Short mmCIF file of C-alpha atoms in Angstrom, two decimals:
data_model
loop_
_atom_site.label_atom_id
_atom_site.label_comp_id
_atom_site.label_asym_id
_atom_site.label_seq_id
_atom_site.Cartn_x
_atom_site.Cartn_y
_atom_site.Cartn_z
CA UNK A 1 -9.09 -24.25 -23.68
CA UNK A 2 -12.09 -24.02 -21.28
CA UNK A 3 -12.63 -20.10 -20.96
CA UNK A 4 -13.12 -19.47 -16.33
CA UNK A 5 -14.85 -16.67 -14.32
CA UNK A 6 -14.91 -16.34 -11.16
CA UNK A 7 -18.80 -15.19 -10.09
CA UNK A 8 -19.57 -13.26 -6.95
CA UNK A 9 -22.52 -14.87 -5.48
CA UNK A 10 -24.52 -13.67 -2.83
CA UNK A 11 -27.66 -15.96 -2.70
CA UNK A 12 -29.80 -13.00 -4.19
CA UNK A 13 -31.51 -12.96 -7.37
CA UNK A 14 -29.22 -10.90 -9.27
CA UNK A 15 -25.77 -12.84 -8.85
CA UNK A 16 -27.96 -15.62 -9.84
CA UNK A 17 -28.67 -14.24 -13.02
CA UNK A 18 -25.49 -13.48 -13.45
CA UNK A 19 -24.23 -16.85 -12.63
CA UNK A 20 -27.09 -18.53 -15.14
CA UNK A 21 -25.48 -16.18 -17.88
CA UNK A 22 -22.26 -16.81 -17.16
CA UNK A 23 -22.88 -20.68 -17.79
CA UNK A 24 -24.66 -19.86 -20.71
CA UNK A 25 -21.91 -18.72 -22.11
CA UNK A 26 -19.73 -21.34 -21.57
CA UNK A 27 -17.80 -20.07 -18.87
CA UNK A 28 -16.11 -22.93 -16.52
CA UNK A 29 -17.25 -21.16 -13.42
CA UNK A 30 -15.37 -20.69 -9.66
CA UNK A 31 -18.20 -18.97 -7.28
CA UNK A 32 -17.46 -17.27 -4.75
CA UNK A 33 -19.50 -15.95 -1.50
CA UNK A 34 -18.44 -14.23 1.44
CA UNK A 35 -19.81 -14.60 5.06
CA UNK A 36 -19.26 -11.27 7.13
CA UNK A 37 -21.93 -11.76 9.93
CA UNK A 38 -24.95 -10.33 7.70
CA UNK A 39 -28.04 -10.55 9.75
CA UNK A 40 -29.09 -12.88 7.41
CA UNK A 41 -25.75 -14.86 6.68
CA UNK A 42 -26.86 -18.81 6.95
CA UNK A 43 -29.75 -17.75 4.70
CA UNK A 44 -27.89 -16.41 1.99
CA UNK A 45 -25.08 -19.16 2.58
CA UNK A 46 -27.97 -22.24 2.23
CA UNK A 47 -29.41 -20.06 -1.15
CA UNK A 48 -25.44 -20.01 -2.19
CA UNK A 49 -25.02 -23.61 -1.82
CA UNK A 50 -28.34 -24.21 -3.63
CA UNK A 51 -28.29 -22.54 -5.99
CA UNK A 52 -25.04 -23.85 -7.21
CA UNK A 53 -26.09 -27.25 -6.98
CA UNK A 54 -28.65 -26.29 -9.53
CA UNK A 55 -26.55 -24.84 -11.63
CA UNK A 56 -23.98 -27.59 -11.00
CA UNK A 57 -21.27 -25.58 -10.17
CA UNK A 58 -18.30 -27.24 -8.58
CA UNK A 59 -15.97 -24.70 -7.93
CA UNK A 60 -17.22 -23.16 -4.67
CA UNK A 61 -15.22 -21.12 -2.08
CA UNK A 62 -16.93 -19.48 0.60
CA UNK A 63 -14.62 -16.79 2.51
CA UNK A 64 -15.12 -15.52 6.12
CA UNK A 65 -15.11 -11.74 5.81
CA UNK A 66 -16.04 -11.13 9.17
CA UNK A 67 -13.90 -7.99 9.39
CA UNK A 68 -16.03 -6.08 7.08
CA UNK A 69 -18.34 -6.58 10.51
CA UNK A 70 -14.93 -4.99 12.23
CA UNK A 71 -15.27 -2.05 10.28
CA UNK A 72 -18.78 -1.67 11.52
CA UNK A 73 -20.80 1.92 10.59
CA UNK A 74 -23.67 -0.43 9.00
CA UNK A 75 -27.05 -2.12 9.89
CA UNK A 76 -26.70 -5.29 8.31
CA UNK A 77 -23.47 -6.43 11.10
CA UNK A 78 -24.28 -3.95 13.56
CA UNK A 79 -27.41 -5.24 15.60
CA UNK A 80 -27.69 -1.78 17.16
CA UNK A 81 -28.67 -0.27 14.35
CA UNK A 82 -32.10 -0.70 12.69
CA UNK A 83 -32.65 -2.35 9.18
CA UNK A 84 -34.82 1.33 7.75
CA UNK A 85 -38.36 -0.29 6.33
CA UNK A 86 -39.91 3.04 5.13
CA UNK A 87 -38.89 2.77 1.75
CA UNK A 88 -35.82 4.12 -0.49
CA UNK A 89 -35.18 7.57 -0.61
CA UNK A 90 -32.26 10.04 -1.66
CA UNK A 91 -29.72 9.67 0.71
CA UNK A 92 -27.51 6.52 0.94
CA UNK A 93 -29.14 4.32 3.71
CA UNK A 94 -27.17 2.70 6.75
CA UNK A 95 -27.45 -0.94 5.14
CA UNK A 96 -24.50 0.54 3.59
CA UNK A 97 -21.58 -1.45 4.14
CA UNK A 98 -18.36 1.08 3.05
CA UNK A 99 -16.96 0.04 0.05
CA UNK A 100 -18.25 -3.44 0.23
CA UNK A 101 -18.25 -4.03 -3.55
CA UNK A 102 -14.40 -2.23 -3.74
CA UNK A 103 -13.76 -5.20 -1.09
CA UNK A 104 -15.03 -7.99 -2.53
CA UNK A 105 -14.13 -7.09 -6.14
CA UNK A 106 -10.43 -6.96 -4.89
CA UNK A 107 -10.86 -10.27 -3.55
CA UNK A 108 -12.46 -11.99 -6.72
CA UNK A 109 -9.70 -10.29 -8.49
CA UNK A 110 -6.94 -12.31 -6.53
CA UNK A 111 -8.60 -15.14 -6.58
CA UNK A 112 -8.91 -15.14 -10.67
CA UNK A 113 -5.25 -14.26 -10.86
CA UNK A 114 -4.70 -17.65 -8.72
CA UNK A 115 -7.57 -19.43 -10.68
CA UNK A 116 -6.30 -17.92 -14.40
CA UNK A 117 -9.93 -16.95 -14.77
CA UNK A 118 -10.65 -14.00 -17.71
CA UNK A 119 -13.66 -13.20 -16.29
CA UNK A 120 -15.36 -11.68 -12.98
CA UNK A 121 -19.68 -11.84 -12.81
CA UNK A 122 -21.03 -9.85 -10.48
CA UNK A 123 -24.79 -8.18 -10.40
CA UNK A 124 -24.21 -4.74 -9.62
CA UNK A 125 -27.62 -2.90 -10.81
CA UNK A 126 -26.70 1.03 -10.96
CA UNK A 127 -30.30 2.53 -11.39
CA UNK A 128 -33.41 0.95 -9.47
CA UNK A 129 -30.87 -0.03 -6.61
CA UNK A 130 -30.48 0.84 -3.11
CA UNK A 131 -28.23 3.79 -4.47
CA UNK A 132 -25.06 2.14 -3.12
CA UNK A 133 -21.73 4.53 -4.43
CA UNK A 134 -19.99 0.97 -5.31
CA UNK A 135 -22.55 0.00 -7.94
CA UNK A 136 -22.25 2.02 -10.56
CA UNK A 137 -20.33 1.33 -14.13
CA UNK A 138 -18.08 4.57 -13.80
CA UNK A 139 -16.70 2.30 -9.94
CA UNK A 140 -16.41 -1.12 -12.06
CA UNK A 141 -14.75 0.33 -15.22
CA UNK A 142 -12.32 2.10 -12.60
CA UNK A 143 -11.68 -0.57 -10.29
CA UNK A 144 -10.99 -2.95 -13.67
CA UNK A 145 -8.32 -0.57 -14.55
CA UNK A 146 -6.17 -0.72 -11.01
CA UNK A 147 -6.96 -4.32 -11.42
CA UNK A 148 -5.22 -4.99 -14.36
CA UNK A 149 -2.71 -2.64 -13.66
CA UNK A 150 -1.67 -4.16 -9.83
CA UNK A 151 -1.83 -7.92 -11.18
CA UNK A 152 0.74 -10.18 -13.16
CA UNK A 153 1.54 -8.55 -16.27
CA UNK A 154 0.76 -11.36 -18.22
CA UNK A 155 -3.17 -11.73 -16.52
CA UNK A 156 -5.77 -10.07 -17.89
CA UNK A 157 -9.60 -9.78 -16.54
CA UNK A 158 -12.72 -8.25 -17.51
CA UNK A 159 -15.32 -7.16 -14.58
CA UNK A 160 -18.79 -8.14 -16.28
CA UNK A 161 -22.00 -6.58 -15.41
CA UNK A 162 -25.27 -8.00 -17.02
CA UNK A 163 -27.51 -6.20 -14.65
CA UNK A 164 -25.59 -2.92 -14.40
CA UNK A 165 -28.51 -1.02 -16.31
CA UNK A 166 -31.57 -3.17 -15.94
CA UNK A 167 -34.35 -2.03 -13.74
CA UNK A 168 -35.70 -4.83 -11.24
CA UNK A 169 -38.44 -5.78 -13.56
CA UNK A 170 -36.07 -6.77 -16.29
CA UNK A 171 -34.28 -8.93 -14.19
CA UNK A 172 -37.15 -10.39 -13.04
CA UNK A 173 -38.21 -11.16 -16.59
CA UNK A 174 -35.20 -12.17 -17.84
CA UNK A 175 -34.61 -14.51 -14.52
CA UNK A 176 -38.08 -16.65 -15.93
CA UNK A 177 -36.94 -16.32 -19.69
CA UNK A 178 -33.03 -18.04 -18.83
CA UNK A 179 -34.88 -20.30 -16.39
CA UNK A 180 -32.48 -18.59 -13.37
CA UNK A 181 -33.53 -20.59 -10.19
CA UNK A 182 -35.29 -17.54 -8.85
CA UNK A 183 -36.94 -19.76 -6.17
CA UNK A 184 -33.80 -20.55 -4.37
CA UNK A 185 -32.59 -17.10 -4.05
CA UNK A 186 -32.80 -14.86 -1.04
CA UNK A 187 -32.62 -11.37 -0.68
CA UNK A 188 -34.09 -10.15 2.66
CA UNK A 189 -32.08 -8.09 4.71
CA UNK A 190 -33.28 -8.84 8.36
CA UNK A 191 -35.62 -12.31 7.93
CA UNK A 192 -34.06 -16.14 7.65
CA UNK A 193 -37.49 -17.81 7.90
CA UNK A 194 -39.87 -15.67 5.80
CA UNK A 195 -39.18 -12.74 4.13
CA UNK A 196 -39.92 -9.75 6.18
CA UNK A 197 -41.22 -8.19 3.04
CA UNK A 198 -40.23 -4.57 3.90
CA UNK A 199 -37.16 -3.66 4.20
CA UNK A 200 -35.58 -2.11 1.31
CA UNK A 201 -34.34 -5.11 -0.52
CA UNK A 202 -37.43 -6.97 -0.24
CA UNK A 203 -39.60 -3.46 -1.20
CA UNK A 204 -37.12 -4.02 -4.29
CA UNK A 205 -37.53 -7.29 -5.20
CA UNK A 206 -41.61 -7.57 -4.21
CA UNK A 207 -41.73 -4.25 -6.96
CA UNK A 208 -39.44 -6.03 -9.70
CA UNK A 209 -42.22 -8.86 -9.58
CA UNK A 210 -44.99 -6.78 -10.34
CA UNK A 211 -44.05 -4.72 -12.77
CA UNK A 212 -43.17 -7.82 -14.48
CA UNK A 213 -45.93 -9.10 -13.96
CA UNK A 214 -45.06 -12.22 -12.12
CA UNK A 215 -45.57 -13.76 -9.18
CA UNK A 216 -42.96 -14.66 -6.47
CA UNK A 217 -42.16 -17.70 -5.83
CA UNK A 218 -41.39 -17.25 -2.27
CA UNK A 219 -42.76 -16.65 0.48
CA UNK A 220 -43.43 -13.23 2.36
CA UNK A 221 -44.90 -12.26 6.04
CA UNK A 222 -46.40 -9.32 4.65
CA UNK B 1 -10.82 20.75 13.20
CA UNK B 2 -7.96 16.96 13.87
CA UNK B 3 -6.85 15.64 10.40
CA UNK B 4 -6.82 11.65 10.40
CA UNK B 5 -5.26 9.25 8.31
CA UNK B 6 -5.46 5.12 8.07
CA UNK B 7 -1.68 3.86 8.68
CA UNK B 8 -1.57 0.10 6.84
CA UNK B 9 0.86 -1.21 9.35
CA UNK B 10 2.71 -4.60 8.71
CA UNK B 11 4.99 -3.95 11.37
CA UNK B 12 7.83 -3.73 8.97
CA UNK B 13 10.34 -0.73 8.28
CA UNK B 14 8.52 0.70 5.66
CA UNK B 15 5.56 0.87 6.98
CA UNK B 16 6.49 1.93 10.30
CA UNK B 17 8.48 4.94 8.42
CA UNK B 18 5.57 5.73 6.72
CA UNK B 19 3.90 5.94 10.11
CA UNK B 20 6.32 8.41 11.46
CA UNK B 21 5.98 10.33 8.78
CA UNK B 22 1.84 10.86 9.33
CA UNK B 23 2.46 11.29 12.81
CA UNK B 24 4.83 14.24 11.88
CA UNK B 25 2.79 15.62 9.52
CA UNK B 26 0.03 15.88 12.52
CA UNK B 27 -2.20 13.06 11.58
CA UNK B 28 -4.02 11.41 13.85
CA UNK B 29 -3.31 7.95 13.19
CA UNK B 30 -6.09 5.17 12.85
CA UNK B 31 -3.05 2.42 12.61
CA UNK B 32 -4.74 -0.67 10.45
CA UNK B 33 -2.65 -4.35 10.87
CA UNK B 34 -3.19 -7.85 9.33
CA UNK B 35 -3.41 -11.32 9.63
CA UNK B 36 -3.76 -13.30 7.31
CA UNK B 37 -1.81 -16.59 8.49
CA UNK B 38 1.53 -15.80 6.68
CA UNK B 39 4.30 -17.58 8.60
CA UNK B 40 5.88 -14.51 11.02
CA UNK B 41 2.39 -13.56 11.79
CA UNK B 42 2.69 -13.48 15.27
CA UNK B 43 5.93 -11.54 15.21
CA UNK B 44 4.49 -9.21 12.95
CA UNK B 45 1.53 -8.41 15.06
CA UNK B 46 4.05 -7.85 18.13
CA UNK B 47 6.06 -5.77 16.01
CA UNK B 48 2.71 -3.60 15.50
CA UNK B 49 2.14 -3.30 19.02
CA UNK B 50 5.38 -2.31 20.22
CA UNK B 51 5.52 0.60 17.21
CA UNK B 52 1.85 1.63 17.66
CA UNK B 53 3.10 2.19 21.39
CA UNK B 54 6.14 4.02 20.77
CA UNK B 55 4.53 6.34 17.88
CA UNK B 56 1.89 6.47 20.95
CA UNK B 57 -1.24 5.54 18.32
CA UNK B 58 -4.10 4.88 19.91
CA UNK B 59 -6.32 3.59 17.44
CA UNK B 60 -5.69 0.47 16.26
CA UNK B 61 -7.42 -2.28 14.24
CA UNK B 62 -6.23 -5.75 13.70
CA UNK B 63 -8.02 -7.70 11.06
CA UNK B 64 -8.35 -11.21 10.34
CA UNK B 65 -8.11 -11.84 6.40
CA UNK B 66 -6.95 -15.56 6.69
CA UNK B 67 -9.37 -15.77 4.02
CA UNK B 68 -6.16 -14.76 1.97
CA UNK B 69 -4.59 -17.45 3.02
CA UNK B 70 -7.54 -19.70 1.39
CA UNK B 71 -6.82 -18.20 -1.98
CA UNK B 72 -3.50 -19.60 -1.24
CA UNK B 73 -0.69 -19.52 -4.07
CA UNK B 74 1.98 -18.08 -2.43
CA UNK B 75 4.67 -19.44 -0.05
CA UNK B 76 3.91 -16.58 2.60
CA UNK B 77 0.59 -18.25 3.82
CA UNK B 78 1.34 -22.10 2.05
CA UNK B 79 3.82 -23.83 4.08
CA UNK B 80 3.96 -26.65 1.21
CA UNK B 81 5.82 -24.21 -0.93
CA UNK B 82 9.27 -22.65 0.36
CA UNK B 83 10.42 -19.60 0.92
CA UNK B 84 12.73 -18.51 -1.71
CA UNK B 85 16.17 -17.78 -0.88
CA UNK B 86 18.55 -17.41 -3.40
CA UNK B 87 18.12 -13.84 -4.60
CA UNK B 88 15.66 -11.55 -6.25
CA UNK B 89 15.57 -11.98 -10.73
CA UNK B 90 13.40 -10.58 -12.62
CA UNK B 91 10.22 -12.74 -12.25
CA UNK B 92 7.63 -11.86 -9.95
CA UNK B 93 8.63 -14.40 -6.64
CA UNK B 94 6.05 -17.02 -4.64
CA UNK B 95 6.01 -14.92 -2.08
CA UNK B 96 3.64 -12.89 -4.44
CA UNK B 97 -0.29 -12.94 -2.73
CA UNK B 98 -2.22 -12.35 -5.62
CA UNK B 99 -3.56 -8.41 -5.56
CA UNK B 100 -2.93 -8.42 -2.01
CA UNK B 101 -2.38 -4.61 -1.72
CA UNK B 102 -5.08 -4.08 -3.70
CA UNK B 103 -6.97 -6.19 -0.98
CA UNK B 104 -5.54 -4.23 1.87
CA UNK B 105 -6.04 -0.57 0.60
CA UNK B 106 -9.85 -1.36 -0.26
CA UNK B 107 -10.44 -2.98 3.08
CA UNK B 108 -8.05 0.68 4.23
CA UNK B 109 -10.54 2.81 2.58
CA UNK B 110 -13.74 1.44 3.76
CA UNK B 111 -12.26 1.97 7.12
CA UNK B 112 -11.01 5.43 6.08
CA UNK B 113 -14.83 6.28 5.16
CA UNK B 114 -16.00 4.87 8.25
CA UNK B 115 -13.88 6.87 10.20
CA UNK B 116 -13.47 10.17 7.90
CA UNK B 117 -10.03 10.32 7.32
CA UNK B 118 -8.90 12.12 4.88
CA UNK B 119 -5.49 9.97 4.19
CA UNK B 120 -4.41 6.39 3.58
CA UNK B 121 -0.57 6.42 4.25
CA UNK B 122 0.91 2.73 2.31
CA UNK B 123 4.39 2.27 2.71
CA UNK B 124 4.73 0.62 -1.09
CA UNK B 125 8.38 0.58 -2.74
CA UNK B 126 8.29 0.51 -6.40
CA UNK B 127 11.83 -0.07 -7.13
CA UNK B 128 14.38 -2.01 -5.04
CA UNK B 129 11.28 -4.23 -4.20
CA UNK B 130 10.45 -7.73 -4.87
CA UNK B 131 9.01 -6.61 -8.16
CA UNK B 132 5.12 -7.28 -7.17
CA UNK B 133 3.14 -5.08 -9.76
CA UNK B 134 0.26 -3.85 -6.76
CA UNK B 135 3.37 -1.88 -5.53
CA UNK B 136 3.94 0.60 -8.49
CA UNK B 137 2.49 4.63 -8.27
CA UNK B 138 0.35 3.62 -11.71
CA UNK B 139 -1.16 1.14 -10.01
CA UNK B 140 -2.21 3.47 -6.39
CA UNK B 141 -3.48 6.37 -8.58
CA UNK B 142 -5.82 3.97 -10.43
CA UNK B 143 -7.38 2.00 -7.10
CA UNK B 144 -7.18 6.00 -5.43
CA UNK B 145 -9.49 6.84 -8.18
CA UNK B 146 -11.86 3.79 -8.01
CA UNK B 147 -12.22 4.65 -4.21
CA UNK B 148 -13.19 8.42 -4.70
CA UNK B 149 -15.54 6.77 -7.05
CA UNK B 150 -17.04 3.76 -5.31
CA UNK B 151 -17.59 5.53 -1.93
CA UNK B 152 -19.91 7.97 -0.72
CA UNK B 153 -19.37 11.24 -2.81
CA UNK B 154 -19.01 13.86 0.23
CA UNK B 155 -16.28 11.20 0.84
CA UNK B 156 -12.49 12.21 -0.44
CA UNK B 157 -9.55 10.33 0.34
CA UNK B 158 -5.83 10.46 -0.72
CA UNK B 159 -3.37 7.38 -0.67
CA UNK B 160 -0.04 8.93 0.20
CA UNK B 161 2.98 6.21 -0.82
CA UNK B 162 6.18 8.53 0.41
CA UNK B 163 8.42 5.85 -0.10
CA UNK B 164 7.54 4.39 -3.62
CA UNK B 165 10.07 6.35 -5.51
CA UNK B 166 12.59 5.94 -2.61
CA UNK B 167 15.65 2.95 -2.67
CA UNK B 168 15.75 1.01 0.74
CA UNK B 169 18.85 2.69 1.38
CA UNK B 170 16.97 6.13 1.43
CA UNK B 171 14.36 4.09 3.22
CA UNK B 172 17.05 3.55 6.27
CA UNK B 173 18.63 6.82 6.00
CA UNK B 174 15.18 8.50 6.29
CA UNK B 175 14.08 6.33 9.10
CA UNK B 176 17.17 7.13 11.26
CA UNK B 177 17.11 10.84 10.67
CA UNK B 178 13.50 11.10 11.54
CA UNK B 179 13.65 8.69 14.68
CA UNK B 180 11.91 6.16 13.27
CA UNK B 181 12.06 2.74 15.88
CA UNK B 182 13.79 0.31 13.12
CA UNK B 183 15.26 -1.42 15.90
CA UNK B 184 11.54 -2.60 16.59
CA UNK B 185 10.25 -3.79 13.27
CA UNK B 186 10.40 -7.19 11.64
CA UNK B 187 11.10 -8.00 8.01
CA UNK B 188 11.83 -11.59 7.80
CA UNK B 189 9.51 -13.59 5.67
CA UNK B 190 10.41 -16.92 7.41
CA UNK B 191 11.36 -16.74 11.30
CA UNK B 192 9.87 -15.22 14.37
CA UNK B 193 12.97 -15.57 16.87
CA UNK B 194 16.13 -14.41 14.71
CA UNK B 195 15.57 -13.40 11.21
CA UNK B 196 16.75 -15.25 8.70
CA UNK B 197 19.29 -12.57 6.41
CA UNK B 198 18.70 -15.06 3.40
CA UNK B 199 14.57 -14.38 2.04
CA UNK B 200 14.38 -11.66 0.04
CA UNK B 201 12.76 -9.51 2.40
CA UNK B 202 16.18 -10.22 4.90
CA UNK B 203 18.30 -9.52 2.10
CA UNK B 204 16.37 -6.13 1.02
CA UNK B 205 16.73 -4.66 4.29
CA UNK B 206 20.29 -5.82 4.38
CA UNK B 207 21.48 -4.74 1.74
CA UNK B 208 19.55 -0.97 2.45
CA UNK B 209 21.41 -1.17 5.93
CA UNK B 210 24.66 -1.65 3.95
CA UNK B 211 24.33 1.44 1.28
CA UNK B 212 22.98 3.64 3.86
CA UNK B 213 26.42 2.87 6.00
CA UNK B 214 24.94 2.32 9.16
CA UNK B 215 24.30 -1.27 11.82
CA UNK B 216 20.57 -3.07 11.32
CA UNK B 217 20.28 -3.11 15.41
CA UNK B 218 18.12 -6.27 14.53
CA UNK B 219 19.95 -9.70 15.03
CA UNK B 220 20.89 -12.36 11.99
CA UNK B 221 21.17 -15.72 11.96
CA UNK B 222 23.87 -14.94 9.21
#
């Protein structure tokens, strides 16, 4: 019997990774992506849609989330507030959308229950991250256990992590060594042209490639 | 300094119970509703309204999660699968939305964090329920302790369930002694106008009405 995940993919180089090893392994996979009026939303759904052409994934479903934009409190849906672009430092910055990964875990998890999947992917890095509270392995080992414990008794799924402990520059290698379509993938928080190049996730990203060593292969305005 | 809490409000008598019950414990309410394309949607939302006013809540936040309805599997939001009416047994029944309280009290606490409310009041029934497992007290104490995890850590919240140990006959006897509006909610999982008395939900409330001796002052078809 063909073994199914469900992988959360955002159109950003890590969920593509994920995704990559995912199929590697033989999982049939179901992707899902959620639209919630991100700043940079058509972007990352175009990257979505790409990227699982590439990896000829069939099994799409793209959810409208909008409410998380409801909720408000964060800069990526709430145009009055500023995208920061001076760099990362210790506090948790406003691009934090509350308990996004809590959210969208919860959904993945119903929609493996529906699909019989044994699997959920998703690219949560804990370490060399934009310190989000919802990324960590302590959240996903917790979250698998209410999981499991509020589905069917008779389903069963296992939150997998790849990324959880790499630092960018690992997944940057690693992207080139599994031949992860690294090109299609977006992860600027404010641009949907060019990469801005500054704000935090592209400060992230730009870094990964350096230390390993490789060059982008998009592009940047700075 | 005002303690608030996030009410999950379906407009039904649990629910609204639970609701009383914050509001009498001196919460300020931040009363959370939702859509999600089930079949008595509309008369659910109206039932919301007309209890928000009467409990005189304020706050109030209505949120589209049709996206459940896309995950689909369950006869509440797929009108190609029926209602079903001949009793509860001991399966777990269509009407089952895959982890859909486990959907609803992440998208609760990302509110709650938002708005720094120290409460999430769920009106979950573990016994003398329809039997779906992401109503039981295991299953709240796990997803209570992924959220204190996942979220910001000078963020604390509690999910207070004072019904889950109750029997819906307590449920009614409760809701009369403590004023609660029953005569205002709506449990029927299949009609706006008159509710049915045959779905489960009908039958629940019924049968609570019954045991606890006193008149449902909602009307029946039968």
């Amino acid at each position: 019997m063909v073994k199914k995940a469900v992988c959360i993919m955002s159109g950003g180089m890590d969920s593509t990774l994920c995704a990559t090893m995912a199929k590697n392994q033989g999982y049939e996979i179901i992707a899902l992506h959620f639209d919630y009026n991100q700043r940079t939303m058509k972007r990352e759904k175009r990257a979505f849609e790409e990227i699982c052409d590439r990896l000829r994934i069939e099994k799409r479903l793209n959810l409208d989330v909008s409410f998380v934009a409801d909720i408000g409190g964060n800069s990526l849906t709430d145009a009055s507030l500023n995208v920061p672009k001076d760099g990362l430092g210790d506090e948790i910055p406003n691009t934090y959308v509350p308990f996004r990964n809590g959210i969208f875990i919860s959904i993945a998890a119903a929609l493996a229950e529906k699909e019989g999947a044994e699997a959920i992917f998703i690219g949560v890095v804990e370490e060399d991250s934009s310190g989000y509270p919802d990324c960590s392995a302590k959240f996903i080992e917790r979250i698998n256990s209410a999981i499991n414990q509020g589905t069917s008794p008779n389903f069963n799924v296992k939150i997998i992590t790849p990324l959880v402990n790499l630092r960018k520059a690992d997944i940057v290698a690693k992207s080139i060594e599994m031949n992860s379509p690294v090109e299609l993938t977006w992860s600027c928080y404010e641009s949907e042209d060019i990469a801005c190049g500054e704000c935090d996730s592209c400060r992230l990203r730009l870094n990964g490639f350096k230390r390993a060593g490789v060059k982008d292969p998009i592009q940047y305005k700075k």
